[in-house]
């Protein structure tokens, strides 16, 4: 983490010292990459969009990125630079970032073009523009209809409180750290103690495991195998509250949660940094996310 952050800062200083920012008068934010899965791609999109708004920059997002997002969301086509225009820039600086917040990202009176590379998993780059980001990431009506039909069949909203649970397993079982069953059960107990009649709705990349481990409980449902990744994400956003485990997918379910007063409970290391990554807690987690050992903070 420190080496990655130091390298990013070094690149920025080198960029500044080499005086590469003098060929235009208008700053530009450029996004070509489509790395990782949906959660990572949403971070890249939101960071590019947020940076362009914060610094009044022109925004170029590759057509393939927009086309992919528009399959799931009502994303407006941004004011993009054409590829011929883009090829005329001589001082595009590609900055790799995983999850570091760099306050002084731009220099030289906004005469630069910045291309984002990596993951940019930092809410601070777009938190001041939540309304605009959420507007861009409105789910397609067909997705909402399908998910609402499933929820209406399984939850009596007049009687029970809905709590979505994201359980990431898959590749994380071997490459990274996953949340324990003990954490999930303890988080469920927290919501039962608070709301009494609770229905838990689980989304996961390992639904077979979730049905075997949690599905025997009468108040637990796992989304159908027929649901797409986007269907599962929409399911989280339509629940009243959320329990998060490892990974950025659940993070975005919580960020896009429709219930503005919903409780978001997330797993973490003892210092409240993400359980599966070496990111700074206050860069990665927004202030309204809670942790199991201090849930009274936002109650």
Short mmCIF file of C-alpha atoms in Angstrom, two decimals:
data_model
loop_
_atom_site.label_atom_id
_atom_site.label_comp_id
_atom_site.label_asym_id
_atom_site.label_seq_id
_atom_site.Cartn_x
_atom_site.Cartn_y
_atom_site.Cartn_z
CA UNK A 1 0.00 0.00 0.00
CA UNK A 2 2.72 2.47 0.96
CA UNK A 3 4.80 1.54 -2.07
CA UNK A 4 1.81 1.98 -4.36
CA UNK A 5 0.93 5.33 -2.82
CA UNK A 6 4.56 6.50 -2.96
CA UNK A 7 4.80 5.50 -6.63
CA UNK A 8 1.63 7.45 -7.44
CA UNK A 9 2.92 10.55 -5.67
CA UNK A 10 6.29 10.16 -7.41
CA UNK A 11 4.60 9.93 -10.81
CA UNK A 12 2.61 13.10 -10.07
CA UNK A 13 5.73 15.01 -8.99
CA UNK A 14 7.62 13.79 -12.05
CA UNK A 15 4.70 14.86 -14.23
CA UNK A 16 4.74 18.32 -12.68
CA UNK A 17 8.52 18.69 -12.84
CA UNK A 18 8.68 17.65 -16.49
CA UNK A 19 6.26 20.44 -17.33
CA UNK A 20 3.99 18.28 -19.45
CA UNK A 21 0.86 20.35 -18.93
CA UNK A 22 1.10 23.22 -21.34
CA UNK A 23 -0.58 22.28 -24.62
CA UNK A 24 -4.25 23.05 -23.81
CA UNK A 25 -6.31 25.46 -21.76
CA UNK A 26 -9.06 23.02 -20.84
CA UNK A 27 -8.60 20.05 -18.52
CA UNK A 28 -9.85 16.65 -19.63
CA UNK A 29 -10.65 13.46 -17.73
CA UNK A 30 -10.26 10.32 -19.84
CA UNK A 31 -11.47 6.78 -19.11
CA UNK A 32 -10.63 3.93 -21.46
CA UNK A 33 -10.18 0.99 -19.10
CA UNK A 34 -12.81 -1.61 -18.25
CA UNK A 35 -10.81 -3.67 -15.76
CA UNK A 36 -12.22 -5.84 -13.02
CA UNK A 37 -15.87 -6.63 -12.40
CA UNK A 38 -18.95 -4.46 -12.01
CA UNK A 39 -18.01 -2.88 -8.65
CA UNK A 40 -14.57 -1.87 -9.92
CA UNK A 41 -16.00 -0.44 -13.13
CA UNK A 42 -18.54 1.62 -11.22
CA UNK A 43 -15.75 3.10 -9.12
CA UNK A 44 -13.84 4.03 -12.29
CA UNK A 45 -16.91 5.61 -13.87
CA UNK A 46 -17.91 7.52 -10.73
CA UNK A 47 -14.38 8.79 -10.12
CA UNK A 48 -14.01 10.01 -13.70
CA UNK A 49 -17.44 11.64 -13.60
CA UNK A 50 -16.85 13.19 -10.18
CA UNK A 51 -13.42 14.56 -11.06
CA UNK A 52 -14.80 16.14 -14.22
CA UNK A 53 -17.52 17.91 -12.22
CA UNK A 54 -15.22 18.99 -9.39
CA UNK A 55 -12.63 20.51 -11.72
CA UNK A 56 -14.96 21.58 -14.57
CA UNK A 57 -13.15 19.26 -16.98
CA UNK A 58 -14.29 17.83 -20.28
CA UNK A 59 -15.09 14.16 -19.89
CA UNK A 60 -14.12 11.44 -22.33
CA UNK A 61 -15.35 7.92 -21.57
CA UNK A 62 -14.73 5.18 -24.08
CA UNK A 63 -17.86 4.22 -26.00
CA UNK A 64 -17.48 0.57 -24.93
CA UNK A 65 -17.59 1.60 -21.26
CA UNK A 66 -20.79 3.61 -21.78
CA UNK A 67 -22.41 0.88 -23.88
CA UNK A 68 -21.77 -1.67 -21.13
CA UNK A 69 -23.19 0.57 -18.40
CA UNK A 70 -26.24 1.45 -20.48
CA UNK A 71 -27.27 -2.21 -20.58
CA UNK A 72 -28.04 -1.91 -16.87
CA UNK A 73 -28.37 1.79 -16.08
CA UNK A 74 -30.00 4.90 -17.51
CA UNK A 75 -26.59 6.49 -18.07
CA UNK A 76 -26.65 9.71 -20.04
CA UNK A 77 -24.12 9.85 -22.84
CA UNK A 78 -21.42 12.19 -21.55
CA UNK A 79 -20.01 15.04 -23.59
CA UNK A 80 -17.21 13.01 -25.08
CA UNK A 81 -14.23 13.98 -27.12
CA UNK A 82 -13.99 12.10 -30.40
CA UNK A 83 -11.08 9.72 -30.94
CA UNK A 84 -9.58 12.00 -33.63
CA UNK A 85 -9.66 14.89 -31.14
CA UNK A 86 -8.16 12.70 -28.47
CA UNK A 87 -5.28 11.67 -30.71
CA UNK A 88 -4.21 15.30 -31.05
CA UNK A 89 -3.37 15.63 -27.34
CA UNK A 90 0.33 15.41 -26.64
CA UNK A 91 0.35 15.59 -22.86
CA UNK A 92 -2.08 12.93 -21.67
CA UNK A 93 -0.86 11.60 -18.33
CA UNK A 94 -2.08 8.15 -17.29
CA UNK A 95 -2.33 7.89 -13.50
CA UNK A 96 -2.67 4.49 -11.84
CA UNK A 97 -4.54 4.49 -8.55
CA UNK A 98 -5.94 1.65 -6.46
CA UNK A 99 -7.57 3.32 -3.47
CA UNK A 100 -5.44 6.34 -2.49
CA UNK A 101 -6.91 9.80 -2.12
CA UNK A 102 -4.53 12.40 -3.53
CA UNK A 103 -5.82 15.92 -2.73
CA UNK A 104 -3.50 17.82 -5.09
CA UNK A 105 -4.11 15.71 -8.15
CA UNK A 106 -4.01 18.52 -10.67
CA UNK A 107 -1.50 21.25 -11.44
CA UNK A 108 -0.69 24.08 -13.86
CA UNK A 109 -3.98 26.00 -13.93
CA UNK A 110 -6.01 23.13 -15.35
CA UNK A 111 -4.03 22.84 -18.58
CA UNK A 112 -3.82 19.04 -18.67
CA UNK A 113 -5.39 15.77 -19.76
CA UNK A 114 -5.60 12.98 -17.21
CA UNK A 115 -6.34 9.34 -18.07
CA UNK A 116 -7.49 7.13 -15.18
CA UNK A 117 -5.93 3.70 -14.80
CA UNK A 118 -6.41 1.08 -12.10
CA UNK A 119 -9.44 1.03 -9.80
CA UNK A 120 -9.88 4.46 -8.14
CA UNK A 121 -11.80 2.99 -5.18
CA UNK A 122 -12.06 6.28 -3.29
CA UNK A 123 -15.45 7.83 -2.57
CA UNK A 124 -13.86 11.26 -2.00
CA UNK A 125 -13.43 11.74 -5.75
CA UNK A 126 -17.20 11.81 -6.27
CA UNK A 127 -18.91 12.10 -2.86
CA UNK A 128 -19.73 15.78 -3.43
CA UNK A 129 -21.71 14.77 -6.51
CA UNK A 130 -23.79 11.92 -5.08
CA UNK A 131 -27.01 13.22 -6.61
CA UNK A 132 -25.52 13.31 -10.09
CA UNK A 133 -23.85 9.91 -9.73
CA UNK A 134 -27.06 8.28 -8.51
CA UNK A 135 -28.94 9.90 -11.39
CA UNK A 136 -26.53 8.34 -13.86
CA UNK A 137 -26.77 4.93 -12.19
CA UNK A 138 -30.54 4.47 -12.25
CA UNK A 139 -31.42 0.86 -13.03
CA UNK A 140 -33.37 -0.01 -16.16
CA UNK A 141 -37.07 -0.37 -15.47
CA UNK A 142 -37.11 -3.99 -16.70
CA UNK A 143 -34.53 -4.85 -14.02
CA UNK A 144 -36.48 -3.07 -11.29
CA UNK A 145 -39.71 -4.81 -12.32
CA UNK A 146 -38.08 -8.25 -12.14
CA UNK A 147 -36.48 -7.60 -8.75
CA UNK A 148 -39.59 -5.99 -7.23
CA UNK A 149 -41.66 -8.97 -8.34
CA UNK A 150 -39.28 -11.30 -6.45
CA UNK A 151 -39.26 -9.11 -3.33
CA UNK A 152 -43.05 -8.67 -3.30
CA UNK A 153 -43.53 -12.44 -3.38
CA UNK A 154 -41.25 -13.00 -0.40
CA UNK A 155 -41.62 -9.94 1.84
CA UNK A 156 -44.68 -8.37 3.42
CA UNK A 157 -43.41 -4.81 3.73
CA UNK A 158 -46.18 -3.94 6.18
CA UNK A 159 -44.93 -6.57 8.61
CA UNK A 160 -41.23 -7.20 8.01
CA UNK A 161 -38.09 -5.14 7.56
CA UNK A 162 -35.93 -6.17 4.61
CA UNK A 163 -32.16 -6.47 5.00
CA UNK A 164 -30.01 -7.26 1.98
CA UNK A 165 -26.82 -9.28 2.47
CA UNK A 166 -23.96 -9.43 0.00
CA UNK A 167 -21.73 -12.49 0.42
CA UNK A 168 -18.62 -12.50 -1.76
CA UNK A 169 -16.77 -15.80 -2.14
CA UNK A 170 -15.61 -17.07 -5.53
CA UNK A 171 -12.06 -16.00 -6.34
CA UNK A 172 -11.73 -14.29 -2.95
CA UNK A 173 -11.56 -17.70 -1.25
CA UNK A 174 -8.09 -18.25 -2.68
CA UNK A 175 -6.73 -14.81 -3.52
CA UNK A 176 -8.10 -12.55 -0.78
CA UNK A 177 -9.86 -12.51 2.56
CA UNK A 178 -13.60 -13.20 2.87
CA UNK A 179 -16.00 -12.41 5.69
CA UNK A 180 -16.74 -15.19 8.14
CA UNK A 181 -20.09 -16.89 8.70
CA UNK A 182 -19.77 -15.77 12.34
CA UNK A 183 -19.70 -12.11 11.26
CA UNK A 184 -22.73 -12.58 9.02
CA UNK A 185 -24.76 -14.32 11.75
CA UNK A 186 -23.80 -11.68 14.29
CA UNK A 187 -24.81 -8.91 11.87
CA UNK A 188 -28.14 -10.64 11.29
CA UNK A 189 -28.69 -10.83 15.06
CA UNK A 190 -28.05 -7.09 15.29
CA UNK A 191 -30.88 -6.32 12.87
CA UNK A 192 -33.26 -8.84 14.46
CA UNK A 193 -32.68 -7.22 17.87
CA UNK A 194 -33.35 -3.80 16.40
CA UNK A 195 -36.31 -4.49 14.09
CA UNK A 196 -37.65 -7.85 15.41
CA UNK A 197 -39.49 -9.03 12.28
CA UNK A 198 -36.76 -9.15 9.62
CA UNK A 199 -36.47 -10.82 6.23
CA UNK A 200 -32.91 -11.29 4.94
CA UNK A 201 -32.27 -11.36 1.21
CA UNK A 202 -28.90 -12.77 0.17
CA UNK A 203 -27.09 -12.02 -3.07
CA UNK A 204 -23.86 -13.85 -3.78
CA UNK A 205 -21.49 -15.29 -6.36
CA UNK A 206 -21.90 -18.64 -4.53
CA UNK A 207 -25.63 -19.09 -4.05
CA UNK A 208 -25.36 -22.83 -3.53
CA UNK A 209 -23.18 -22.24 -0.47
CA UNK A 210 -25.52 -19.53 0.84
CA UNK A 211 -28.59 -21.77 0.55
CA UNK A 212 -26.78 -24.58 2.35
CA UNK A 213 -25.42 -22.32 5.12
CA UNK A 214 -28.22 -19.79 5.67
CA UNK A 215 -31.17 -20.88 3.55
CA UNK A 216 -32.67 -23.24 6.14
CA UNK A 217 -33.80 -20.23 8.17
CA UNK A 218 -37.41 -19.25 7.50
CA UNK A 219 -36.54 -15.57 7.33
CA UNK A 220 -33.75 -15.94 4.76
CA UNK A 221 -34.09 -15.93 0.98
CA UNK A 222 -31.37 -16.22 -1.65
CA UNK A 223 -31.98 -14.55 -5.00
CA UNK A 224 -32.76 -16.94 -7.89
CA UNK A 225 -29.97 -18.41 -10.00
CA UNK A 226 -31.67 -16.79 -12.98
CA UNK A 227 -30.82 -13.34 -11.60
CA UNK A 228 -27.96 -11.57 -13.33
CA UNK A 229 -25.21 -9.73 -11.47
CA UNK A 230 -27.08 -6.49 -12.11
CA UNK A 231 -30.35 -8.01 -10.83
CA UNK A 232 -28.54 -8.89 -7.61
CA UNK A 233 -27.12 -5.39 -7.27
CA UNK A 234 -30.55 -3.87 -7.79
CA UNK A 235 -31.93 -6.24 -5.14
CA UNK A 236 -29.54 -4.81 -2.55
CA UNK A 237 -30.53 -1.24 -3.37
CA UNK A 238 -34.24 -2.02 -2.93
CA UNK A 239 -33.86 -3.48 0.56
CA UNK A 240 -34.29 -1.20 3.56
CA UNK A 241 -30.90 -1.98 5.14
CA UNK A 242 -27.72 -3.82 4.10
CA UNK A 243 -25.07 -6.14 5.55
CA UNK A 244 -21.81 -5.96 3.60
CA UNK A 245 -18.97 -8.42 3.37
CA UNK A 246 -15.80 -8.20 1.27
CA UNK A 247 -15.66 -6.66 -2.21
CA UNK A 248 -16.77 -3.55 -4.06
CA UNK A 249 -20.01 -5.07 -5.37
CA UNK A 250 -21.79 -4.79 -2.02
CA UNK A 251 -20.24 -1.34 -1.50
CA UNK A 252 -22.14 -0.11 -4.54
CA UNK A 253 -25.35 -1.78 -3.41
CA UNK A 254 -25.06 0.27 -0.23
CA UNK A 255 -24.07 3.49 -1.98
CA UNK A 256 -27.08 3.25 -4.31
CA UNK A 257 -29.46 2.21 -1.50
CA UNK A 258 -32.85 3.79 -2.11
CA UNK A 259 -33.69 4.09 1.58
CA UNK A 260 -31.79 7.23 2.57
CA UNK A 261 -32.22 6.33 6.25
CA UNK A 262 -31.08 2.75 5.82
CA UNK A 263 -28.47 1.21 8.12
CA UNK A 264 -25.35 -0.11 6.38
CA UNK A 265 -23.30 -2.57 8.38
CA UNK A 266 -19.93 -3.59 6.95
CA UNK A 267 -17.19 -6.03 7.85
CA UNK A 268 -13.67 -4.74 8.35
CA UNK A 269 -10.32 -5.34 9.98
CA UNK A 270 -9.86 -4.19 13.56
CA UNK A 271 -8.77 -0.72 12.38
CA UNK A 272 -11.92 -0.45 10.20
CA UNK A 273 -10.00 -0.74 6.94
CA UNK A 274 -11.56 -3.00 4.26
CA UNK A 275 -11.29 -6.67 5.12
CA UNK A 276 -10.03 -7.62 1.65
CA UNK A 277 -7.77 -4.68 0.70
CA UNK A 278 -5.13 -2.35 2.09
CA UNK A 279 -7.11 0.87 1.69
CA UNK A 280 -7.46 3.71 4.17
CA UNK A 281 -10.73 3.49 6.04
CA UNK A 282 -11.85 7.10 5.50
CA UNK A 283 -10.97 6.97 1.79
CA UNK A 284 -12.84 3.74 1.09
CA UNK A 285 -15.79 3.83 3.50
CA UNK A 286 -18.23 6.79 3.46
CA UNK A 287 -18.99 8.15 6.94
CA UNK A 288 -22.50 6.63 7.09
CA UNK A 289 -21.20 3.04 6.84
CA UNK A 290 -21.12 1.38 10.28
CA UNK A 291 -19.03 -1.42 11.77
CA UNK A 292 -20.24 -4.30 13.90
CA UNK A 293 -18.30 -3.19 16.98
CA UNK A 294 -19.65 0.38 16.92
CA UNK A 295 -23.15 0.02 15.54
CA UNK A 296 -24.59 2.34 18.19
CA UNK A 297 -22.80 5.22 16.51
CA UNK A 298 -25.47 5.69 13.85
CA UNK A 299 -28.45 4.09 15.57
#
